[in-house]
Coordinates of C-alpha atoms and ligand atoms in Angstrom, one line a residue:
M1 CA -31.0 -12.3 -14.4
P2 CA -30.4 -15.0 -10.8
E3 CA -29.7 -13.6 -7.9
R4 CA -27.7 -11.8 -6.4
K5 CA -24.0 -13.2 -4.8
F6 CA -20.9 -13.2 -3.2
G7 CA -18.2 -15.7 -4.6
Q8 CA -18.6 -18.6 -6.7
L9 CA -21.4 -18.7 -9.0
D10 CA -22.7 -23.1 -9.3
G11 CA -22.4 -24.5 -12.8
I12 CA -19.4 -21.5 -14.2
P13 CA -16.3 -22.4 -13.3
P14 CA -12.7 -20.2 -13.6
G15 CA -12.9 -20.1 -17.5
T16 CA -15.7 -20.0 -18.9
Y17 CA -16.0 -17.7 -21.8
F18 CA -18.9 -15.3 -21.9
A19 CA -19.5 -13.6 -25.6
D20 CA -20.4 -10.1 -24.8
R21 CA -21.7 -8.0 -21.7
H22 CA -25.3 -9.7 -22.2
E23 CA -24.3 -13.0 -21.7
L24 CA -22.4 -12.1 -18.3
M25 CA -24.6 -10.3 -16.9
V26 CA -27.9 -13.2 -17.2
S27 CA -25.0 -15.1 -15.8
G28 CA -25.2 -13.3 -12.6
V29 CA -21.5 -13.5 -12.8
H30 CA -21.1 -9.5 -13.6
R31 CA -24.8 -8.2 -12.9
Q32 CA -24.1 -4.3 -14.6
P33 CA -24.6 -3.8 -18.8
Q34 CA -21.7 -0.9 -18.8
A35 CA -19.8 -0.3 -15.1
G36 CA -16.7 -2.3 -14.4
I37 CA -17.5 -3.1 -10.7
A38 CA -20.6 -4.6 -10.4
W39 CA -21.7 -3.3 -6.4
T40 CA -24.9 -2.4 -4.3
R41 CA -24.7 -0.9 -1.0
N42 CA -23.1 -4.2 0.0
G43 CA -20.4 -4.1 -2.2
A44 CA -19.8 -5.1 -5.1
D45 CA -19.0 -9.0 -5.9
S46 CA -17.5 -8.7 -9.5
V47 CA -14.9 -6.5 -11.2
I48 CA -14.2 -6.5 -14.9
L49 CA -10.4 -5.9 -16.0
S50 CA -10.6 -4.9 -19.9
G51 CA -7.7 -2.9 -20.3
G52 CA -9.8 0.5 -19.9
Y53 CA -7.7 2.4 -17.1
E54 CA -3.9 2.9 -17.5
D55 CA -3.3 2.6 -14.1
D56 CA -4.9 -1.2 -13.7
E57 CA -1.6 -3.3 -13.3
D58 CA -2.5 -6.7 -14.5
H59 CA -0.2 -9.6 -13.1
G60 CA -2.2 -12.6 -13.2
D61 CA -2.2 -14.1 -9.7
I62 CA -2.4 -10.0 -8.3
V63 CA -3.9 -7.0 -10.1
I64 CA -3.6 -3.6 -9.4
Y65 CA -7.2 -2.5 -9.6
T66 CA -8.1 1.0 -10.5
G67 CA -11.7 2.1 -9.6
E68 CA -13.8 3.9 -11.4
G69 CA -14.6 7.6 -13.0
G70 CA -12.8 10.2 -14.0
N71 CA -12.4 8.3 -17.0
L72 CA -12.7 8.2 -20.6
N73 CA -11.8 6.9 -24.0
R74 CA -9.2 4.6 -22.0
K75 CA -7.4 8.3 -20.6
Q76 CA -8.1 9.4 -16.5
I77 CA -9.7 13.4 -17.2
A78 CA -10.1 14.1 -13.2
H79 CA -9.7 12.9 -9.8
Q80 CA -11.4 9.7 -8.1
S81 CA -13.5 9.7 -4.9
L82 CA -14.0 7.2 -2.7
T83 CA -18.0 6.7 -3.5
R84 CA -20.1 4.9 -5.4
G85 CA -18.3 1.2 -6.7
N86 CA -15.2 2.3 -5.8
F87 CA -16.4 2.3 -2.3
A88 CA -18.2 -0.5 -2.6
L89 CA -15.0 -2.4 -3.7
A90 CA -13.6 -0.6 -0.3
Q91 CA -16.5 -2.2 1.6
T92 CA -15.5 -6.0 0.3
C93 CA -12.7 -5.6 1.2
T94 CA -13.5 -4.1 5.3
A95 CA -16.0 -7.6 5.0
G96 CA -13.6 -10.5 3.7
Q97 CA -15.8 -10.9 0.8
P98 CA -14.4 -12.2 -2.6
V99 CA -15.0 -10.9 -6.2
R100 CA -15.3 -12.6 -9.4
L101 CA -13.0 -11.7 -11.9
V102 CA -13.5 -11.0 -15.4
R103 CA -11.1 -10.3 -17.9
G104 CA -12.1 -9.0 -21.6
I105 CA -10.0 -10.7 -24.2
K106 CA -9.1 -8.5 -27.3
K107 CA -8.3 -10.5 -30.3
R108 CA -5.5 -9.3 -32.8
Y109 CA -6.1 -10.3 -36.5
G110 CA -2.9 -9.7 -37.9
S111 CA -1.8 -5.7 -38.2
G112 CA -5.1 -4.9 -38.0
A113 CA -6.9 -2.5 -35.0
S114 CA -7.6 -5.2 -31.9
I115 CA -11.4 -6.7 -31.7
E116 CA -13.4 -6.7 -28.7
G117 CA -14.0 -10.0 -27.9
K118 CA -15.1 -12.1 -25.5
Y119 CA -15.0 -12.2 -21.4
R120 CA -13.5 -14.9 -19.3
Y121 CA -14.3 -15.6 -15.8
D122 CA -11.3 -16.0 -14.2
G123 CA -12.1 -16.8 -10.7
L124 CA -12.4 -15.1 -7.3
Y125 CA -9.9 -13.1 -5.8
A126 CA -9.6 -11.1 -2.2
V127 CA -9.5 -7.8 -2.0
D128 CA -6.1 -7.6 -0.2
G129 CA -6.0 -3.6 0.4
Y130 CA -7.3 -0.1 -1.0
W131 CA -5.2 3.0 -1.5
S132 CA -5.1 6.5 -3.3
R133 CA -2.4 7.7 -5.7
L134 CA -2.1 9.8 -8.4
G135 CA -2.2 8.0 -11.0
K136 CA -0.5 8.5 -14.8
S137 CA -2.2 11.9 -16.0
G138 CA -1.5 13.6 -12.9
F139 CA -5.1 12.5 -11.5
R140 CA -6.0 10.6 -8.3
V141 CA -7.5 7.2 -8.5
W142 CA -8.5 5.0 -5.9
Q143 CA -6.5 1.5 -6.3
F144 CA -7.4 -2.1 -5.1
K145 CA -5.2 -4.6 -4.7
L146 CA -7.0 -8.2 -6.2
V147 CA -5.2 -11.4 -4.6
R148 CA -6.5 -14.4 -6.8
I149 CA -8.1 -17.3 -4.1
D150 CA -6.5 -21.1 -4.7
A151 CA -4.1 -20.1 -7.7
D152 CA -3.5 -23.6 -8.2
Q153 CA -7.7 -24.6 -8.4
V154 CA -7.8 -21.3 -11.0
V155 CA -8.2 -21.2 -14.9
G156 CA -6.2 -23.4 -17.1
V157 CA -6.0 -21.4 -20.3
P158 CA -2.0 -19.8 -20.1
L159 CA -2.4 -16.2 -18.7
A160 CA 0.4 -15.0 -21.4
G161 CA -1.9 -15.2 -24.5
I162 CA -3.7 -12.5 -23.0
L163 CA -0.9 -10.3 -21.5
E164 CA 0.6 -10.5 -24.9
S165 CA -2.5 -9.7 -26.8
A166 CA -4.0 -6.8 -24.1
P167 CA -3.2 -3.3 -24.8
G168 CA -1.0 -2.1 -22.8
Y169 CA 0.7 -5.1 -21.5
D170 CA 3.8 -6.4 -22.8
A171 CA 5.2 -9.4 -23.7
G172 CA 7.4 -8.6 -20.9
A173 CA 4.8 -9.1 -18.5
A174 CA 4.5 -12.4 -18.4
D175 CA 7.7 -13.2 -17.3
E176 CA 7.2 -11.6 -13.8
S177 CA 4.6 -13.8 -12.8
A178 CA 6.7 -16.2 -11.2
P179 CA 8.3 -14.2 -8.8
R180 CA 4.8 -12.0 -7.5
L181 CA 3.5 -16.1 -6.7
E182 CA 6.1 -15.2 -4.6
S183 CA 5.3 -11.9 -3.4
V184 CA 1.2 -13.9 -1.6
V185 CA 3.3 -15.7 0.5
R186 CA 5.3 -13.6 1.8
R187 CA 2.4 -10.8 3.0
I188 CA 1.2 -13.5 5.2
V189 CA 4.7 -15.3 6.5
R190 CA 6.6 -12.2 6.7
N191 CA 10.3 -11.5 8.3
T192 CA 9.0 -12.4 11.7
E193 CA 12.6 -12.1 12.4
V194 CA 12.3 -8.1 12.0
A195 CA 8.4 -7.7 13.2
A196 CA 9.7 -10.2 16.7
S197 CA 11.7 -7.8 16.9
V198 CA 10.1 -4.6 17.5
K199 CA 6.7 -6.3 19.2
E200 CA 9.7 -7.3 21.3
L201 CA 10.9 -3.8 21.7
Y202 CA 7.4 -2.9 23.4
A203 CA 6.8 -5.9 25.1
G204 CA 3.2 -6.5 22.9
R205 CA 2.3 -3.4 23.8
C206 CA 0.0 -1.7 20.7
Q207 CA 1.7 1.5 20.1
V208 CA -1.4 3.5 19.3
C209 CA -4.8 2.0 23.2
Q210 CA -1.3 1.6 25.0
T211 CA -2.5 -2.1 25.6
T212 CA -1.3 -5.8 25.7
I213 CA -3.2 -9.5 24.9
P214 CA -1.9 -11.2 27.8
T215 CA -2.5 -14.7 26.2
L216 CA -1.0 -18.4 27.7
A217 CA 2.1 -17.8 25.9
G218 CA 2.8 -14.6 26.2
N219 CA 1.2 -11.3 24.9
Y220 CA -0.4 -11.3 21.4
S221 CA 0.6 -7.5 19.0
E222 CA 0.7 -7.8 15.5
A223 CA 3.7 -6.2 13.4
A224 CA 2.3 -3.3 10.9
H225 CA 4.3 -2.2 7.8
I226 CA 4.0 1.5 7.8
Q227 CA 4.8 1.4 4.1
P228 CA 3.5 -1.8 2.9
L229 CA 5.0 -4.5 2.0
G230 CA 4.9 -6.0 -1.4
M231 CA 3.8 -4.3 -5.2
P232 CA 3.1 -2.1 -6.0
H233 CA 4.4 -0.1 -2.7
N234 CA 7.4 -2.5 -2.0
G235 CA 7.6 -1.4 1.4
P236 CA 11.0 -2.2 3.2
D237 CA 10.9 -5.6 5.8
H238 CA 13.2 -3.1 8.4
P239 CA 12.1 -2.1 12.3
S240 CA 11.8 1.7 10.7
N241 CA 8.9 1.2 8.3
V242 CA 7.0 -1.2 11.2
L243 CA 4.6 -0.5 14.0
C244 CA 3.4 -2.7 17.0
L245 CA -0.6 -2.5 16.7
C246 CA -3.0 -4.8 18.8
P247 CA -5.2 -6.1 15.5
N248 CA -7.3 -3.9 15.9
H249 CA -5.1 -0.8 15.6
H250 CA -3.1 -2.7 12.6
V251 CA -6.7 -2.9 10.8
M252 CA -7.7 0.6 11.1
F253 CA -4.0 1.5 10.0
D254 CA -3.9 -0.9 6.9
L255 CA -7.4 0.2 5.7
G256 CA -7.2 4.2 6.2
G257 CA -9.3 5.0 9.3
F258 CA -5.7 6.7 11.0
V259 CA -3.3 8.3 9.7
V260 CA -0.2 9.6 11.2
S261 CA 1.4 13.5 11.3
D262 CA 5.0 14.1 11.0
D263 CA 4.3 15.1 14.9
L264 CA 2.9 11.5 15.5
E265 CA -0.9 12.7 16.3
L266 CA -3.5 10.0 14.5
M267 CA -6.0 11.8 12.3
S268 CA -8.8 10.7 10.5
P269 CA -7.6 11.3 6.5
R270 CA -11.5 12.4 5.9
T271 CA -11.9 14.9 8.0
G272 CA -8.6 15.6 9.8
E273 CA -10.1 14.7 13.2
L274 CA -7.1 13.9 15.9
L275 CA -7.7 10.8 17.7
G276 CA -4.6 10.6 19.3
R277 CA -0.5 10.0 19.3
L278 CA 1.7 7.3 18.1
H279 CA 3.8 6.1 21.1
V280 CA 7.2 5.6 20.5
L281 CA 9.9 4.8 22.2
P282 CA 13.3 6.7 21.6
N283 CA 14.9 3.6 20.6
H284 CA 12.3 2.7 17.4
N285 CA 13.6 5.0 15.3
I286 CA 10.7 5.6 12.7
D287 CA 11.6 6.1 9.2
M288 CA 8.7 9.8 8.6
D289 CA 9.0 9.0 5.3
R290 CA 7.7 6.2 5.4
I291 CA 5.1 7.8 7.8
R292 CA 4.0 10.1 4.9
Y293 CA 4.3 8.1 2.5
H294 CA 0.9 6.2 4.6
R295 CA -0.9 8.8 4.7
R296 CA -0.7 10.0 1.3
M297 CA -1.9 6.6 1.0
F298 CA -5.4 7.8 2.0
Q299 CA -5.1 10.9 1.0
E300 CA -8.9 12.3 -0.8
D301 CA -8.5 15.2 -3.2
I302 CA -11.2 17.9 -3.5
V303 CA -14.0 16.0 -4.9
V304 CA -15.7 17.0 -8.6
P305 CA -18.5 14.7 -9.6
F306 CA -17.3 12.7 -12.9
E307 CA -18.8 15.1 -16.5
P308 CA -17.0 14.3 -19.6
G309 CA -15.6 17.3 -21.2
P310 CA -13.9 20.4 -19.9
R311 CA -15.4 21.5 -17.5
S312 CA -14.8 19.4 -14.7
Y313 CA -11.0 20.5 -15.1
R314 CA -11.9 24.0 -15.3
A315 CA -13.7 23.0 -11.8
R316 CA -10.8 20.8 -10.6
K317 CA -8.7 24.1 -11.9
S318 CA -10.4 26.9 -10.1
R319 CA -11.6 25.3 -6.5
G320 CA -7.8 24.1 -5.7
Q321 CA -7.0 21.8 -3.3
D322 CA -9.0 21.5 -0.1
G323 CA -7.3 24.1 2.0
Q324 CA -7.7 22.0 6.0
Q325 CA -6.4 18.3 4.8
Q326 CA -3.1 20.3 2.8
K327 CA -2.2 21.4 5.4
L328 CA -2.6 18.5 7.4
L329 CA -1.3 15.9 4.9
S330 CA 0.9 17.4 2.8
Ligands
LIG401 ZN1 -4.3 -0.3 20.2

């Protein structure tokens, strides 16, 4: 097997088909015989999207990828935790590494059942963010927003074919691919007017550390959306949903380094430890529902080691929620 590598592999362009998991593994594209996330303790380098997770969303250039665990026969039956492959994908996000995305292609013959078929390497995706949420079956899942890199260079095969034949993706999903391309661009450009108004209000001073970053052209700061813009969060581009932060605190905020309580205290979502206070000017009306949304994004339910069968379900029911975290984060 070739050496483990992040990014593009020599001689394997996007659009390359593989007959089965073994072929994928031997090629080095996805070095895991069964798991959907190929990872080591230095991060994840490839993922397979095969319709096995009910909370996945495949929009072509943007994929909402559900992490691993708690899944049995395509149903979520237990909470996921930010461990193992899920933790590795979060590491890949923080490190700014790309992942290779492989799609499982299912073929339908007439009206009969679909047949597990080939896999296709569909190019490199950036891990644009991660969060947790309660999925369709009521269990907490960890999700990752994957955004295709160099969309125009990747894949000559129309995506509509996959969207039509994969379970859970109807033809309507394919129609929505155009506005999503737009949202990739918006992620970078954003609404400069709203961003500028909040940054101006604070004169470029970070609302967490109160630092200003002087440059020859004035203070540098960043506008951080509390409930993220774009799918699947669709937060509004409005001053009530924007903070003025330094780059360090912007990254921490986006990736769950801290959350904000209703009393504007900053805390670690994992331990509940108080980390400081958010400074808010009287004429900046922050929408607390956005703050709560952000808090829920990094909430972790009790960690139940995954065991198929009813036992893990009982464990979850009897142990209940973690008291302290519930109090701080609800
Ligand atoms: Zn700061």
